[in-house]
PDB file of C-alpha atoms in Angstrom:
ATOM      1  CA  MET A 207       0.000   0.000   0.000  1.00 94.00           C
ATOM      2  CA  ASN A 208       1.011   3.575  -0.589  1.00 96.00           C
ATOM      3  CA  VAL A 209       0.632   6.196   2.162  1.00 97.00           C
ATOM      4  CA  VAL A 210       0.157   9.858   1.228  1.00 97.00           C
ATOM      5  CA  GLU A 211       0.283  12.745   3.686  1.00 96.00           C
ATOM      6  CA  VAL A 212      -2.211  15.587   3.304  1.00 97.00           C
ATOM      7  CA  ALA A 213      -1.776  19.345   3.858  1.00 95.00           C
ATOM      8  CA  ILE A 214      -1.958  19.003   7.669  1.00 96.00           C
ATOM      9  CA  ALA A 215      -0.204  16.508   9.948  1.00 96.00           C
ATOM     10  CA  GLY A 216      -2.155  13.494  11.186  1.00 97.00           C
ATOM     11  CA  PRO A 217      -4.657  12.465   8.540  1.00 98.00           C
ATOM     12  CA  LEU A 218      -3.373  10.049   5.891  1.00 98.00           C
ATOM     13  CA  VAL A 219      -4.567   8.855   2.502  1.00 98.00           C
ATOM     14  CA  ILE A 220      -3.942   5.142   2.116  1.00 98.00           C
ATOM     15  CA  GLU A 221      -3.880   3.697  -1.376  1.00 98.00           C
ATOM     16  CA  PRO A 222      -4.262  -0.056  -0.957  1.00 96.00           C
ATOM     17  CA  THR A 223      -2.684  -2.597  -3.238  1.00 95.00           C
ATOM     18  CA  VAL A 224      -5.389  -3.650  -5.676  1.00 96.00           C
ATOM     19  CA  PHE A 225      -5.266  -6.999  -7.446  1.00 97.00           C
ATOM     20  CA  SER A 226      -7.350  -6.810 -10.627  1.00 96.00           C
ATOM     21  CA  ASP A 227      -8.127  -9.279 -13.375  1.00 96.00           C
ATOM     22  CA  ASP A 228     -10.978 -10.026 -15.759  1.00 97.00           C
ATOM     23  CA  ARG A 229     -13.135 -11.185 -12.818  1.00 96.00           C
ATOM     24  CA  GLY A 230     -12.874  -7.903 -10.927  1.00 95.00           C
ATOM     25  CA  PHE A 231     -10.565  -6.877  -8.096  1.00 96.00           C
ATOM     26  CA  PHE A 232      -9.454  -7.678  -4.554  1.00 96.00           C
ATOM     27  CA  LEU A 233      -7.982  -5.382  -1.900  1.00 95.00           C
ATOM     28  CA  GLU A 234      -7.443  -5.397   1.839  1.00 95.00           C
ATOM     29  CA  SER A 235      -9.253  -2.405   3.326  1.00 96.00           C
ATOM     30  CA  TRP A 236      -8.000  -3.193   6.838  1.00 96.00           C
ATOM     31  CA  ASN A 237      -5.065  -5.311   7.976  1.00 96.00           C
ATOM     32  CA  ALA A 238      -3.899  -4.652  11.550  1.00 96.00           C
ATOM     33  CA  ALA A 239      -0.311  -5.769  10.872  1.00 97.00           C
ATOM     34  CA  LEU A 240       0.109  -3.650   7.713  1.00 95.00           C
ATOM     35  CA  PHE A 241      -1.422  -0.573   9.323  1.00 96.00           C
ATOM     36  CA  ALA A 242       0.784  -1.026  12.412  1.00 97.00           C
ATOM     37  CA  GLU A 243       3.814  -0.885  10.088  1.00 96.00           C
ATOM     38  CA  ILE A 244       2.815   2.669   9.135  1.00 95.00           C
ATOM     39  CA  GLY A 245       2.235   3.652  12.763  1.00 95.00           C
ATOM     40  CA  LEU A 246      -1.515   3.091  12.970  1.00 97.00           C
ATOM     41  CA  ASN A 247      -2.020   0.653  15.854  1.00 96.00           C
ATOM     42  CA  LEU A 248      -5.787   0.896  15.975  1.00 97.00           C
ATOM     43  CA  ASP A 249      -8.589  -0.850  17.806  1.00 96.00           C
ATOM     44  CA  PHE A 250     -11.925  -0.374  16.091  1.00 98.00           C
ATOM     45  CA  VAL A 251     -15.173  -0.735  18.027  1.00 98.00           C
ATOM     46  CA  GLN A 252     -17.833   0.241  15.489  1.00 98.00           C
ATOM     47  CA  ASP A 253     -18.422   0.123  11.712  1.00 98.00           C
ATOM     48  CA  ASN A 254     -20.839   2.550  10.006  1.00 98.00           C
ATOM     49  CA  HIS A 255     -22.318   2.695   6.511  1.00 98.00           C
ATOM     50  CA  SER A 256     -24.175   5.610   4.934  1.00 98.00           C
ATOM     51  CA  ARG A 257     -25.782   6.187   1.551  1.00 98.00           C
ATOM     52  CA  SER A 258     -26.241   9.664   0.106  1.00 98.00           C
ATOM     53  CA  ALA A 259     -27.646  11.335  -2.976  1.00 98.00           C
ATOM     54  CA  ARG A 260     -25.571  13.864  -4.889  1.00 97.00           C
ATOM     55  CA  GLY A 261     -25.217  17.163  -3.033  1.00 98.00           C
ATOM     56  CA  ILE A 262     -25.765  15.792   0.483  1.00 98.00           C
ATOM     57  CA  LEU A 263     -23.239  17.215   2.942  1.00 98.00           C
ATOM     58  CA  ARG A 264     -22.709  15.333   6.192  1.00 98.00           C
ATOM     59  CA  GLY A 265     -20.679  17.030   8.892  1.00 95.00           C
ATOM     60  CA  LEU A 266     -18.438  18.453  10.046  1.00 98.00           C
ATOM     61  CA  HIS A 267     -18.831  16.107  13.037  1.00 98.00           C
ATOM     62  CA  PHE A 268     -16.708  15.453  16.099  1.00 98.00           C
ATOM     63  CA  GLN A 269     -17.157  13.981  19.562  1.00 97.00           C
ATOM     64  CA  ASN A 270     -15.906  15.785  22.645  1.00 97.00           C
ATOM     65  CA  PRO A 271     -15.356  14.112  25.003  1.00 96.00           C
ATOM     66  CA  ASN A 272     -14.478  10.642  23.678  1.00 96.00           C
ATOM     67  CA  PRO A 273     -13.084  11.633  20.247  1.00 98.00           C
ATOM     68  CA  GLN A 274     -13.306   9.096  17.452  1.00 98.00           C
ATOM     69  CA  GLY A 275     -10.622   8.134  14.977  1.00 98.00           C
ATOM     70  CA  LYS A 276     -12.183   7.093  11.666  1.00 98.00           C
ATOM     71  CA  LEU A 277     -10.925   4.988   8.783  1.00 98.00           C
ATOM     72  CA  VAL A 278     -13.180   5.969   5.877  1.00 98.00           C
ATOM     73  CA  ARG A 279     -13.723   4.821   2.298  1.00 98.00           C
ATOM     74  CA  VAL A 280     -16.278   4.894  -0.513  1.00 98.00           C
ATOM     75  CA  VAL A 281     -17.577   1.677  -2.091  1.00 98.00           C
ATOM     76  CA  SER A 282     -20.040   3.249  -4.548  1.00 98.00           C
ATOM     77  CA  GLY A 283     -19.940   6.743  -6.030  1.00 98.00           C
ATOM     78  CA  ARG A 284     -17.598   9.485  -4.832  1.00 98.00           C
ATOM     79  CA  VAL A 285     -17.241  12.153  -2.167  1.00 98.00           C
ATOM     80  CA  TYR A 286     -15.121  15.127  -1.295  1.00 98.00           C
ATOM     81  CA  ASP A 287     -13.972  14.312   2.238  1.00 98.00           C
ATOM     82  CA  VAL A 288     -12.803  17.042   4.633  1.00 98.00           C
ATOM     83  CA  VAL A 289     -11.065  17.158   8.011  1.00 98.00           C
ATOM     84  CA  VAL A 290     -10.437  20.137  10.295  1.00 98.00           C
ATOM     85  CA  ASP A 291      -7.814  20.056  13.057  1.00 98.00           C
ATOM     86  CA  LEU A 292      -9.527  20.891  16.364  1.00 98.00           C
ATOM     87  CA  ARG A 293      -6.491  20.352  18.637  1.00 97.00           C
ATOM     88  CA  ARG A 294      -5.598  23.722  20.198  1.00 97.00           C
ATOM     89  CA  SER A 295      -2.059  22.453  20.874  1.00 97.00           C
ATOM     90  CA  SER A 296      -1.524  21.746  17.165  1.00 97.00           C
ATOM     91  CA  GLN A 297       0.255  24.186  14.871  1.00 97.00           C
ATOM     92  CA  ASN A 298      -2.531  23.305  12.406  1.00 98.00           C
ATOM     93  CA  PHE A 299      -5.441  24.215  14.696  1.00 98.00           C
ATOM     94  CA  GLY A 300      -8.364  25.371  12.554  1.00 98.00           C
ATOM     95  CA  LYS A 301      -6.744  24.275   9.291  1.00 98.00           C
ATOM     96  CA  TRP A 302      -8.442  21.871   6.906  1.00 98.00           C
ATOM     97  CA  ALA A 303      -7.558  19.282   4.291  1.00 98.00           C
ATOM     98  CA  GLY A 304      -9.745  17.648   1.664  1.00 98.00           C
ATOM     99  CA  VAL A 305      -9.435  14.600  -0.545  1.00 98.00           C
ATOM    100  CA  GLU A 306     -11.638  12.912  -3.135  1.00 98.00           C
ATOM    101  CA  LEU A 307     -12.577   9.346  -2.247  1.00 98.00           C
ATOM    102  CA  SER A 308     -14.364   7.157  -4.748  1.00 98.00           C
ATOM    103  CA  ALA A 309     -15.215   3.600  -5.645  1.00 98.00           C
ATOM    104  CA  ALA A 310     -12.893   4.071  -8.628  1.00 98.00           C
ATOM    105  CA  ASN A 311      -9.796   5.334  -6.776  1.00 98.00           C
ATOM    106  CA  LYS A 312     -10.327   2.967  -3.796  1.00 98.00           C
ATOM    107  CA  ARG A 313      -8.520   5.350  -1.451  1.00 98.00           C
ATOM    108  CA  ILE A 314      -8.888   5.006   2.303  1.00 98.00           C
ATOM    109  CA  PHE A 315      -8.639   8.075   4.541  1.00 98.00           C
ATOM    110  CA  TRP A 316      -7.421   7.975   8.154  1.00 98.00           C
ATOM    111  CA  VAL A 317      -9.029  10.701  10.297  1.00 98.00           C
ATOM    112  CA  PRO A 318      -7.321  10.795  13.714  1.00 98.00           C
ATOM    113  CA  PRO A 319      -9.118  11.671  16.956  1.00 98.00           C
ATOM    114  CA  GLY A 320      -9.136  15.428  17.458  1.00 98.00           C
ATOM    115  CA  PHE A 321     -10.419  16.310  13.993  1.00 98.00           C
ATOM    116  CA  ALA A 322     -13.853  17.331  12.764  1.00 98.00           C
ATOM    117  CA  HIS A 323     -14.884  15.245   9.754  1.00 98.00           C
ATOM    118  CA  GLY A 324     -17.423  15.560   6.986  1.00 98.00           C
ATOM    119  CA  PHE A 325     -18.045  14.934   3.324  1.00 98.00           C
ATOM    120  CA  VAL A 326     -20.214  15.954   0.430  1.00 98.00           C
ATOM    121  CA  SER A 327     -21.544  13.337  -1.963  1.00 98.00           C
ATOM    122  CA  LEU A 328     -20.605  14.028  -5.585  1.00 98.00           C
ATOM    123  CA  GLU A 329     -22.797  11.292  -7.101  1.00 98.00           C
ATOM    124  CA  ASP A 330     -26.201   9.759  -6.445  1.00 98.00           C
ATOM    125  CA  GLY A 331     -26.092   6.476  -4.580  1.00 98.00           C
ATOM    126  CA  THR A 332     -22.754   7.128  -2.902  1.00 98.00           C
ATOM    127  CA  GLU A 333     -22.030   4.585  -0.189  1.00 98.00           C
ATOM    128  CA  PHE A 334     -19.570   5.559   2.517  1.00 98.00           C
ATOM    129  CA  LEU A 335     -18.059   3.128   5.052  1.00 98.00           C
ATOM    130  CA  TYR A 336     -16.141   4.005   8.175  1.00 97.00           C
ATOM    131  CA  LYS A 337     -14.567   2.199  11.082  1.00 98.00           C
ATOM    132  CA  CYS A 338     -14.429   4.059  14.418  1.00 98.00           C
ATOM    133  CA  THR A 339     -12.021   3.831  17.347  1.00 98.00           C
ATOM    134  CA  ALA A 340     -14.677   4.928  19.884  1.00 98.00           C
ATOM    135  CA  PHE A 341     -18.372   4.288  20.195  1.00 98.00           C
ATOM    136  CA  TYR A 342     -20.843   6.901  18.978  1.00 97.00           C
ATOM    137  CA  GLU A 343     -22.133   8.962  21.903  1.00 97.00           C
ATOM    138  CA  PRO A 344     -25.004  11.269  20.893  1.00 96.00           C
ATOM    139  CA  ALA A 345     -24.518  13.513  23.949  1.00 96.00           C
ATOM    140  CA  ALA A 346     -20.857  14.105  22.977  1.00 97.00           C
ATOM    141  CA  GLU A 347     -21.447  14.738  19.244  1.00 97.00           C
ATOM    142  CA  HIS A 348     -21.027  18.253  17.879  1.00 97.00           C
ATOM    143  CA  SER A 349     -21.132  19.899  14.460  1.00 98.00           C
ATOM    144  CA  LEU A 350     -18.628  22.439  13.225  1.00 98.00           C
ATOM    145  CA  LEU A 351     -20.202  24.807  10.713  1.00 98.00           C
ATOM    146  CA  TRP A 352     -19.389  23.459   7.253  1.00 98.00           C
ATOM    147  CA  ASN A 353     -18.916  26.918   5.724  1.00 97.00           C
ATOM    148  CA  ASP A 354     -17.301  28.827   8.608  1.00 98.00           C
ATOM    149  CA  PRO A 355     -15.390  31.648   6.854  1.00 97.00           C
ATOM    150  CA  GLU A 356     -12.672  31.515   9.529  1.00 97.00           C
ATOM    151  CA  ILE A 357     -11.776  28.000   8.319  1.00 98.00           C
ATOM    152  CA  GLY A 358     -12.375  28.708   4.625  1.00 98.00           C
ATOM    153  CA  ILE A 359     -13.027  25.210   3.293  1.00 98.00           C
ATOM    154  CA  ILE A 360     -13.202  25.205  -0.492  1.00 97.00           C
ATOM    155  CA  TRP A 361     -15.977  22.765  -1.346  1.00 98.00           C
ATOM    156  CA  PRO A 362     -16.350  21.537  -4.955  1.00 97.00           C
ATOM    157  CA  GLU A 363     -18.292  24.077  -7.021  1.00 93.00           C
ATOM    158  CA  GLU A 364     -20.152  21.273  -8.767  1.00 91.00           C
ATOM    159  CA  ILE A 365     -22.386  20.740  -5.719  1.00 89.00           C
ATOM    160  CA  GLY A 366     -23.856  24.237  -5.589  1.00 88.00           C
ATOM    161  CA  ASP A 367     -25.866  24.629  -2.383  1.00 92.00           C
ATOM    162  CA  PRO A 368     -25.534  21.341  -0.495  1.00 97.00           C
ATOM    163  CA  GLN A 369     -28.374  19.678   1.395  1.00 97.00           C
ATOM    164  CA  LEU A 370     -27.752  19.495   5.146  1.00 97.00           C
ATOM    165  CA  SER A 371     -29.507  18.070   8.170  1.00 97.00           C
ATOM    166  CA  ALA A 372     -30.968  20.537  10.671  1.00 97.00           C
ATOM    167  CA  LYS A 373     -28.143  19.600  13.074  1.00 95.00           C
ATOM    168  CA  ASP A 374     -25.471  20.417  10.494  1.00 97.00           C
ATOM    169  CA  ARG A 375     -27.160  23.680   9.444  1.00 96.00           C
ATOM    170  CA  ALA A 376     -26.948  24.688  13.118  1.00 97.00           C
ATOM    171  CA  GLY A 377     -23.239  23.840  13.394  1.00 98.00           C
ATOM    172  CA  LYS A 378     -21.064  26.163  15.454  1.00 98.00           C
ATOM    173  CA  LYS A 379     -18.202  28.301  14.222  1.00 98.00           C
ATOM    174  CA  LEU A 380     -14.640  27.393  15.175  1.00 98.00           C
ATOM    175  CA  ARG A 381     -14.445  30.191  17.752  1.00 97.00           C
ATOM    176  CA  GLU A 382     -17.644  28.859  19.422  1.00 97.00           C
ATOM    177  CA  ILE A 383     -16.750  25.182  19.859  1.00 97.00           C
ATOM    178  CA  GLU A 384     -15.090  23.427  22.764  1.00 93.00           C
ATOM    179  CA  ALA A 385     -11.901  22.268  21.050  1.00 94.00           C
ATOM    180  CA  TYR A 386      -9.498  19.590  22.215  1.00 95.00           C
ATOM    181  CA  PRO A 387      -6.413  20.458  24.276  1.00 94.00           C
TER     182      PRO A 387
END
Protein backbone atom coordinates (compact mmCIF):
# COMPACT_ATOMS: atom_id res chain seq x y z
CA MET A 1 0.00 0.00 0.00
CA ASN A 2 1.01 3.58 -0.59
CA VAL A 3 0.63 6.20 2.16
CA VAL A 4 0.16 9.86 1.23
CA GLU A 5 0.28 12.75 3.69
CA VAL A 6 -2.21 15.59 3.30
CA ALA A 7 -1.78 19.34 3.86
CA ILE A 8 -1.96 19.00 7.67
CA ALA A 9 -0.20 16.51 9.95
CA GLY A 10 -2.16 13.49 11.19
CA PRO A 11 -4.66 12.47 8.54
CA LEU A 12 -3.37 10.05 5.89
CA VAL A 13 -4.57 8.86 2.50
CA ILE A 14 -3.94 5.14 2.12
CA GLU A 15 -3.88 3.70 -1.38
CA PRO A 16 -4.26 -0.06 -0.96
CA THR A 17 -2.68 -2.60 -3.24
CA VAL A 18 -5.39 -3.65 -5.68
CA PHE A 19 -5.27 -7.00 -7.45
CA SER A 20 -7.35 -6.81 -10.63
CA ASP A 21 -8.13 -9.28 -13.38
CA ASP A 22 -10.98 -10.03 -15.76
CA ARG A 23 -13.14 -11.18 -12.82
CA GLY A 24 -12.87 -7.90 -10.93
CA PHE A 25 -10.57 -6.88 -8.10
CA PHE A 26 -9.45 -7.68 -4.55
CA LEU A 27 -7.98 -5.38 -1.90
CA GLU A 28 -7.44 -5.40 1.84
CA SER A 29 -9.25 -2.40 3.33
CA TRP A 30 -8.00 -3.19 6.84
CA ASN A 31 -5.06 -5.31 7.98
CA ALA A 32 -3.90 -4.65 11.55
CA ALA A 33 -0.31 -5.77 10.87
CA LEU A 34 0.11 -3.65 7.71
CA PHE A 35 -1.42 -0.57 9.32
CA ALA A 36 0.78 -1.03 12.41
CA GLU A 37 3.81 -0.89 10.09
CA ILE A 38 2.82 2.67 9.14
CA GLY A 39 2.23 3.65 12.76
CA LEU A 40 -1.51 3.09 12.97
CA ASN A 41 -2.02 0.65 15.85
CA LEU A 42 -5.79 0.90 15.97
CA ASP A 43 -8.59 -0.85 17.81
CA PHE A 44 -11.93 -0.37 16.09
CA VAL A 45 -15.17 -0.73 18.03
CA GLN A 46 -17.83 0.24 15.49
CA ASP A 47 -18.42 0.12 11.71
CA ASN A 48 -20.84 2.55 10.01
CA HIS A 49 -22.32 2.69 6.51
CA SER A 50 -24.17 5.61 4.93
CA ARG A 51 -25.78 6.19 1.55
CA SER A 52 -26.24 9.66 0.11
CA ALA A 53 -27.65 11.33 -2.98
CA ARG A 54 -25.57 13.86 -4.89
CA GLY A 55 -25.22 17.16 -3.03
CA ILE A 56 -25.77 15.79 0.48
CA LEU A 57 -23.24 17.22 2.94
CA ARG A 58 -22.71 15.33 6.19
CA GLY A 59 -20.68 17.03 8.89
CA LEU A 60 -18.44 18.45 10.05
CA HIS A 61 -18.83 16.11 13.04
CA PHE A 62 -16.71 15.45 16.10
CA GLN A 63 -17.16 13.98 19.56
CA ASN A 64 -15.91 15.79 22.65
CA PRO A 65 -15.36 14.11 25.00
CA ASN A 66 -14.48 10.64 23.68
CA PRO A 67 -13.08 11.63 20.25
CA GLN A 68 -13.31 9.10 17.45
CA GLY A 69 -10.62 8.13 14.98
CA LYS A 70 -12.18 7.09 11.67
CA LEU A 71 -10.93 4.99 8.78
CA VAL A 72 -13.18 5.97 5.88
CA ARG A 73 -13.72 4.82 2.30
CA VAL A 74 -16.28 4.89 -0.51
CA VAL A 75 -17.58 1.68 -2.09
CA SER A 76 -20.04 3.25 -4.55
CA GLY A 77 -19.94 6.74 -6.03
CA ARG A 78 -17.60 9.48 -4.83
CA VAL A 79 -17.24 12.15 -2.17
CA TYR A 80 -15.12 15.13 -1.30
CA ASP A 81 -13.97 14.31 2.24
CA VAL A 82 -12.80 17.04 4.63
CA VAL A 83 -11.06 17.16 8.01
CA VAL A 84 -10.44 20.14 10.30
CA ASP A 85 -7.81 20.06 13.06
CA LEU A 86 -9.53 20.89 16.36
CA ARG A 87 -6.49 20.35 18.64
CA ARG A 88 -5.60 23.72 20.20
CA SER A 89 -2.06 22.45 20.87
CA SER A 90 -1.52 21.75 17.17
CA GLN A 91 0.25 24.19 14.87
CA ASN A 92 -2.53 23.30 12.41
CA PHE A 93 -5.44 24.22 14.70
CA GLY A 94 -8.36 25.37 12.55
CA LYS A 95 -6.74 24.28 9.29
CA TRP A 96 -8.44 21.87 6.91
CA ALA A 97 -7.56 19.28 4.29
CA GLY A 98 -9.74 17.65 1.66
CA VAL A 99 -9.43 14.60 -0.55
CA GLU A 100 -11.64 12.91 -3.13
CA LEU A 101 -12.58 9.35 -2.25
CA SER A 102 -14.36 7.16 -4.75
CA ALA A 103 -15.22 3.60 -5.64
CA ALA A 104 -12.89 4.07 -8.63
CA ASN A 105 -9.80 5.33 -6.78
CA LYS A 106 -10.33 2.97 -3.80
CA ARG A 107 -8.52 5.35 -1.45
CA ILE A 108 -8.89 5.01 2.30
CA PHE A 109 -8.64 8.07 4.54
CA TRP A 110 -7.42 7.97 8.15
CA VAL A 111 -9.03 10.70 10.30
CA PRO A 112 -7.32 10.80 13.71
CA PRO A 113 -9.12 11.67 16.96
CA GLY A 114 -9.14 15.43 17.46
CA PHE A 115 -10.42 16.31 13.99
CA ALA A 116 -13.85 17.33 12.76
CA HIS A 117 -14.88 15.25 9.75
CA GLY A 118 -17.42 15.56 6.99
CA PHE A 119 -18.04 14.93 3.32
CA VAL A 120 -20.21 15.95 0.43
CA SER A 121 -21.54 13.34 -1.96
CA LEU A 122 -20.60 14.03 -5.59
CA GLU A 123 -22.80 11.29 -7.10
CA ASP A 124 -26.20 9.76 -6.44
CA GLY A 125 -26.09 6.48 -4.58
CA THR A 126 -22.75 7.13 -2.90
CA GLU A 127 -22.03 4.59 -0.19
CA PHE A 128 -19.57 5.56 2.52
CA LEU A 129 -18.06 3.13 5.05
CA TYR A 130 -16.14 4.00 8.17
CA LYS A 131 -14.57 2.20 11.08
CA CYS A 132 -14.43 4.06 14.42
CA THR A 133 -12.02 3.83 17.35
CA ALA A 134 -14.68 4.93 19.88
CA PHE A 135 -18.37 4.29 20.20
CA TYR A 136 -20.84 6.90 18.98
CA GLU A 137 -22.13 8.96 21.90
CA PRO A 138 -25.00 11.27 20.89
CA ALA A 139 -24.52 13.51 23.95
CA ALA A 140 -20.86 14.11 22.98
CA GLU A 141 -21.45 14.74 19.24
CA HIS A 142 -21.03 18.25 17.88
CA SER A 143 -21.13 19.90 14.46
CA LEU A 144 -18.63 22.44 13.23
CA LEU A 145 -20.20 24.81 10.71
CA TRP A 146 -19.39 23.46 7.25
CA ASN A 147 -18.92 26.92 5.72
CA ASP A 148 -17.30 28.83 8.61
CA PRO A 149 -15.39 31.65 6.85
CA GLU A 150 -12.67 31.52 9.53
CA ILE A 151 -11.78 28.00 8.32
CA GLY A 152 -12.38 28.71 4.63
CA ILE A 153 -13.03 25.21 3.29
CA ILE A 154 -13.20 25.20 -0.49
CA TRP A 155 -15.98 22.76 -1.35
CA PRO A 156 -16.35 21.54 -4.95
CA GLU A 157 -18.29 24.08 -7.02
CA GLU A 158 -20.15 21.27 -8.77
CA ILE A 159 -22.39 20.74 -5.72
CA GLY A 160 -23.86 24.24 -5.59
CA ASP A 161 -25.87 24.63 -2.38
CA PRO A 162 -25.53 21.34 -0.50
CA GLN A 163 -28.37 19.68 1.40
CA LEU A 164 -27.75 19.50 5.15
CA SER A 165 -29.51 18.07 8.17
CA ALA A 166 -30.97 20.54 10.67
CA LYS A 167 -28.14 19.60 13.07
CA ASP A 168 -25.47 20.42 10.49
CA ARG A 169 -27.16 23.68 9.44
CA ALA A 170 -26.95 24.69 13.12
CA GLY A 171 -23.24 23.84 13.39
CA LYS A 172 -21.06 26.16 15.45
CA LYS A 173 -18.20 28.30 14.22
CA LEU A 174 -14.64 27.39 15.18
CA ARG A 175 -14.44 30.19 17.75
CA GLU A 176 -17.64 28.86 19.42
CA ILE A 177 -16.75 25.18 19.86
CA GLU A 178 -15.09 23.43 22.76
CA ALA A 179 -11.90 22.27 21.05
CA TYR A 180 -9.50 19.59 22.22
CA PRO A 181 -6.41 20.46 24.28
